[in-house]
Amino acid sequence: MMDFRIQLDVFRGPLDLLLHLVRKHEVEITEVSLAGITEQYLRYLDVLRELDLNTVGEFLEIASTLIEIKSRMVLPRGGEEAEPVDEPRHDLVRQLLEYRKYREAASMLEERGRAWQERFPRLSSDAPAAGSAGEAEPLRDAELWDLVAAFSRVLRENAGPPPSSIVYDDTPIHVYMERIQQRLQRAGRVPFSQLFTAQMHKSQLIGVFLAVLELMRHQRVVAEQQELFGEIWIIAAAGAERPIDHAEIDEYEHRGPPPTDSEPPPE
């Protein structure tokens, strides 16, 4: 398993993202055109760059393989001595099949763990907030990559002209987390898109998104979705009222101090 430095367990690395995109195409791994999902993969990669995660290099490696596969498909083939076009694709498909096998085994163990936990009686305070998930349409757990895609739309919708100066947000992640928890205490659940406002600059948008990830990591919220491309709802989890030790919250490296007058701004 390839985890991000942010230690969010549902982030499993580039093969997990690629498998997510393959499932969205609703085809078998051996049949999917990897070149056909390259652009989608690169759009997710753009969001990960915005978050300034430490292991984006792992995603870049897979991205370069996808670009190579796509370029080989459009280039004219040489004679019989030419290198097989499908060689990189076959290697990546093999990795995906192997990854899916272990991913499914891990999911089965997680399901068994949840079933085992349900053998014990729950405290009355463990019940979810009233009305938090009581909708007519069935809800499904939203994958983290669904959240990344939704955040990508938020960034596009809030994109404006480049700022004339660097705008820096020094709000700690735990402050955003507390604000989200307060909203959930009042409403029980909140649409993911409504956590962001048009007045926020990019660093604030990223701060709110990272706060959602931290709340998920600490099992204070769950993300659910009514349909594949529908609204994602952030819902208070059982025991969401338990305080979180600030020392256990990742404040993320990219949120360090802004450059001083003697330091040039990042390019």
Coordinates of C-alpha atoms in Angstrom, one line a residue:
M1 CA 0.0 0.0 0.0
M2 CA 1.4 3.4 -1.0
D3 CA 0.1 6.0 1.5
F4 CA 0.5 9.8 1.3
R5 CA 2.6 11.5 4.0
I6 CA -0.7 12.9 5.2
Q7 CA -1.5 9.4 6.5
L8 CA -5.0 9.3 5.3
D9 CA -5.7 5.6 5.0
V10 CA -8.1 5.9 2.1
F11 CA -5.3 7.4 -0.1
R12 CA -3.6 4.4 -1.6
G13 CA -1.5 5.8 -4.3
P14 CA -1.4 6.1 -8.1
L15 CA -2.7 2.5 -8.8
D16 CA -5.7 3.2 -6.6
L17 CA -6.5 6.3 -8.6
L18 CA -6.1 4.4 -11.9
L19 CA -8.3 1.5 -10.7
H20 CA -10.9 4.1 -9.7
L21 CA -10.9 5.5 -13.2
V22 CA -11.2 2.1 -14.8
R23 CA -14.2 1.3 -12.6
K24 CA -15.8 4.5 -13.7
H25 CA -15.6 3.3 -17.3
E26 CA -17.4 0.1 -16.2
V27 CA -15.2 -2.2 -18.2
E28 CA -12.7 -4.9 -17.4
I29 CA -9.1 -3.9 -16.7
T30 CA -7.9 -6.0 -19.6
E31 CA -10.3 -4.3 -22.0
V32 CA -9.9 -0.6 -21.0
S33 CA -8.0 1.8 -23.2
L34 CA -5.4 3.2 -20.8
A35 CA -4.7 5.9 -23.3
G36 CA -8.4 6.9 -23.1
I37 CA -8.2 7.7 -19.4
T38 CA -4.9 9.6 -19.5
E39 CA -6.5 13.0 -19.6
Q40 CA -8.7 12.2 -16.7
Y41 CA -5.7 10.9 -14.7
L42 CA -3.8 14.1 -15.4
R43 CA -6.7 16.3 -14.2
Y44 CA -6.6 14.5 -10.9
L45 CA -2.8 15.0 -10.8
D46 CA -3.4 18.8 -11.2
V47 CA -5.4 18.8 -8.0
L48 CA -2.8 16.8 -6.1
R49 CA -0.2 19.3 -7.2
E50 CA -2.4 22.1 -5.8
L51 CA -2.4 20.2 -2.5
D52 CA 1.4 20.0 -2.6
L53 CA 1.5 16.4 -1.4
N54 CA 4.9 14.9 -0.8
T55 CA 4.5 11.8 -2.9
V56 CA 3.2 13.3 -6.2
G57 CA 6.3 11.8 -7.8
E58 CA 4.7 8.4 -7.6
F59 CA 1.7 9.7 -9.5
L60 CA 4.0 11.4 -12.1
E61 CA 5.7 8.0 -12.8
I62 CA 2.3 6.4 -13.7
A63 CA 1.3 9.6 -15.7
S64 CA 4.5 9.3 -17.8
T65 CA 3.6 5.7 -18.5
L66 CA 0.1 6.6 -19.6
I67 CA 1.5 9.4 -21.8
E68 CA 3.9 6.9 -23.4
I69 CA 1.1 4.5 -24.1
K70 CA -1.0 7.2 -25.7
S71 CA 1.9 8.4 -27.8
R72 CA 2.7 4.9 -29.0
M73 CA -0.8 4.4 -30.2
V74 CA -0.8 7.5 -32.4
L75 CA 2.8 7.0 -33.8
P76 CA 3.2 5.0 -37.0
R77 CA 4.6 1.5 -36.4
G78 CA 7.9 0.5 -38.0
G79 CA 8.8 -2.9 -39.3
E80 CA 8.7 -6.3 -37.7
E81 CA 11.7 -5.5 -35.5
A82 CA 9.9 -2.5 -33.9
E83 CA 9.2 -2.8 -30.2
P84 CA 5.6 -4.0 -29.5
V85 CA 3.2 -1.1 -28.9
D86 CA 1.3 -2.9 -26.2
E87 CA 4.3 -3.7 -24.0
P88 CA 3.9 -0.8 -21.5
R89 CA 0.2 -1.3 -21.5
H90 CA 0.4 -5.0 -20.7
D91 CA 2.8 -4.3 -17.9
L92 CA 0.5 -1.6 -16.4
V93 CA -2.5 -3.9 -16.8
R94 CA -0.6 -6.6 -14.9
Q95 CA 0.1 -4.2 -12.1
L96 CA -3.5 -3.2 -11.9
L97 CA -4.8 -6.7 -11.8
E98 CA -2.4 -7.5 -9.0
Y99 CA -3.3 -4.4 -7.1
R100 CA -7.0 -5.1 -7.5
K101 CA -6.5 -8.6 -6.0
Y102 CA -4.9 -7.2 -2.8
R103 CA -7.4 -4.3 -2.7
E104 CA -10.3 -6.6 -2.8
A105 CA -8.7 -8.8 -0.1
A106 CA -8.2 -5.8 2.1
S107 CA -11.8 -4.7 1.6
M108 CA -13.0 -8.1 2.6
L109 CA -11.0 -8.0 5.8
E110 CA -12.4 -4.5 6.6
E111 CA -15.9 -5.8 6.1
R112 CA -15.2 -8.7 8.4
G113 CA -13.8 -6.2 11.0
R114 CA -16.9 -4.1 10.9
A115 CA -19.1 -7.2 11.2
W116 CA -17.1 -8.3 14.2
Q117 CA -17.5 -4.9 15.9
E118 CA -21.2 -5.0 15.4
R119 CA -21.4 -8.1 17.7
F120 CA -20.9 -5.7 20.7
P121 CA -23.7 -3.5 22.0
R122 CA -23.3 0.2 21.1
L123 CA -23.7 3.1 23.6
S124 CA -26.7 5.3 23.0
S125 CA -24.4 8.2 22.2
D126 CA -23.0 6.2 19.3
A127 CA -26.1 6.6 17.2
P128 CA -25.8 8.9 14.2
A129 CA -27.5 12.3 14.4
A130 CA -31.2 12.2 13.7
G131 CA -32.0 12.7 10.0
S132 CA -28.4 12.7 9.0
A133 CA -28.9 10.0 6.4
G134 CA -32.6 9.7 6.1
E135 CA -33.1 10.3 2.4
A136 CA -35.4 8.4 0.0
E137 CA -32.6 7.6 -2.4
P138 CA -30.0 5.0 -1.2
L139 CA -26.6 6.5 -0.3
R140 CA -23.2 5.0 -1.2
D141 CA -19.9 5.7 0.4
A142 CA -18.0 8.3 -1.6
E143 CA -14.5 7.3 -2.4
L144 CA -11.7 9.8 -1.7
W145 CA -11.2 10.2 -5.4
D146 CA -14.8 11.3 -5.7
L147 CA -13.9 14.0 -3.2
V148 CA -10.8 15.0 -5.2
A149 CA -13.0 15.2 -8.4
A150 CA -15.5 17.4 -6.6
F151 CA -12.8 19.6 -5.2
S152 CA -11.4 19.9 -8.8
R153 CA -14.8 21.4 -9.8
V154 CA -14.7 23.8 -6.8
L155 CA -11.3 25.0 -8.0
R156 CA -12.5 25.5 -11.5
E157 CA -15.7 27.3 -10.4
N158 CA -13.7 29.7 -8.2
A159 CA -10.9 30.3 -10.6
G160 CA -10.4 34.0 -11.2
P161 CA -7.7 36.2 -12.7
P162 CA -4.2 35.7 -11.1
P163 CA -3.8 37.7 -7.9
S164 CA -1.5 40.7 -8.1
S165 CA 0.2 39.6 -4.9
I166 CA 0.7 36.3 -3.1
V167 CA -2.3 35.6 -0.9
Y168 CA -1.4 33.5 2.1
D169 CA -3.8 31.8 4.6
D170 CA -2.3 31.0 7.9
T171 CA -5.5 29.5 9.4
P172 CA -4.6 26.3 11.2
I173 CA -6.3 23.1 9.8
H174 CA -7.9 22.4 13.2
V175 CA -9.7 25.7 13.0
Y176 CA -11.4 24.7 9.7
M177 CA -12.1 21.3 11.2
E178 CA -13.9 22.9 14.2
R179 CA -15.9 25.1 11.9
I180 CA -17.1 22.1 9.8
Q181 CA -17.9 20.2 13.0
Q182 CA -20.0 23.1 14.3
R183 CA -22.0 23.2 11.1
L184 CA -22.5 19.4 11.3
Q185 CA -23.7 19.8 14.9
R186 CA -26.4 22.2 13.7
A187 CA -27.4 20.4 10.5
G188 CA -26.3 16.8 10.8
R189 CA -24.9 16.8 7.3
V190 CA -23.7 19.4 4.8
P191 CA -23.2 19.3 1.0
F192 CA -19.5 19.2 0.2
S193 CA -19.9 22.0 -2.3
Q194 CA -21.4 24.3 0.3
L195 CA -18.3 24.1 2.5
F196 CA -16.7 26.6 0.0
T197 CA -17.7 30.1 -0.8
A198 CA -17.0 32.4 -3.8
Q199 CA -15.1 34.8 -1.4
M200 CA -12.4 32.2 -0.6
H201 CA -9.1 32.5 -2.2
K202 CA -7.3 29.3 -3.3
S203 CA -5.3 28.7 -0.1
Q204 CA -8.5 28.9 1.9
L205 CA -10.2 26.4 -0.4
I206 CA -7.3 24.0 0.0
G207 CA -7.4 24.5 3.8
V208 CA -11.1 23.5 4.0
F209 CA -10.5 20.5 1.8
L210 CA -7.6 19.3 3.9
A211 CA -9.8 19.8 7.0
V212 CA -12.4 17.4 5.5
L213 CA -9.6 14.8 4.8
E214 CA -8.4 15.2 8.4
L215 CA -11.9 14.7 9.8
M216 CA -12.2 11.6 7.7
R217 CA -8.9 10.3 8.9
H218 CA -10.0 10.8 12.5
Q219 CA -13.3 9.2 11.8
R220 CA -15.4 12.2 12.7
V221 CA -17.2 12.5 9.4
V222 CA -18.2 10.2 6.5
A223 CA -18.8 11.1 2.9
E224 CA -21.8 9.7 1.0
Q225 CA -23.2 10.2 -2.4
Q226 CA -26.7 9.5 -3.8
E227 CA -25.5 8.9 -7.4
L228 CA -22.2 8.5 -9.2
F229 CA -21.9 12.2 -10.2
G230 CA -24.3 13.7 -7.7
E231 CA -23.7 15.9 -4.6
I232 CA -21.4 14.5 -2.0
W233 CA -22.7 14.9 1.6
I234 CA -20.4 15.3 4.6
I235 CA -22.1 13.6 7.5
A236 CA -21.2 13.5 11.2
A237 CA -20.0 10.1 12.1
A238 CA -20.8 8.2 15.3
G239 CA -18.8 9.7 18.2
A240 CA -18.1 12.9 16.2
E241 CA -18.4 14.9 19.3
R242 CA -15.2 13.4 20.7
P243 CA -12.4 16.0 20.8
I244 CA -9.3 15.6 18.6
D245 CA -5.9 16.1 20.0
H246 CA -4.4 19.0 18.0
A247 CA -1.0 17.3 18.2
E248 CA -2.4 14.5 16.0
I249 CA -3.6 16.8 13.3
D250 CA -1.4 17.2 10.2
E251 CA -1.0 20.9 9.4
Y252 CA 0.6 20.0 6.1
E253 CA 4.0 21.3 4.9
H254 CA 2.8 23.6 2.2
R255 CA 1.1 25.8 4.8
G256 CA 4.4 27.1 6.2
P257 CA 5.2 30.7 6.6
P258 CA 5.0 33.1 3.6
P259 CA 8.2 34.3 2.0
T260 CA 9.8 37.4 3.6
D261 CA 10.9 40.4 1.7
S262 CA 14.4 38.9 1.3
E263 CA 13.1 35.7 -0.1
P264 CA 11.8 35.6 -3.7
P265 CA 8.2 34.3 -4.1
P266 CA 7.8 30.7 -5.5
E267 CA 7.6 30.5 -9.3

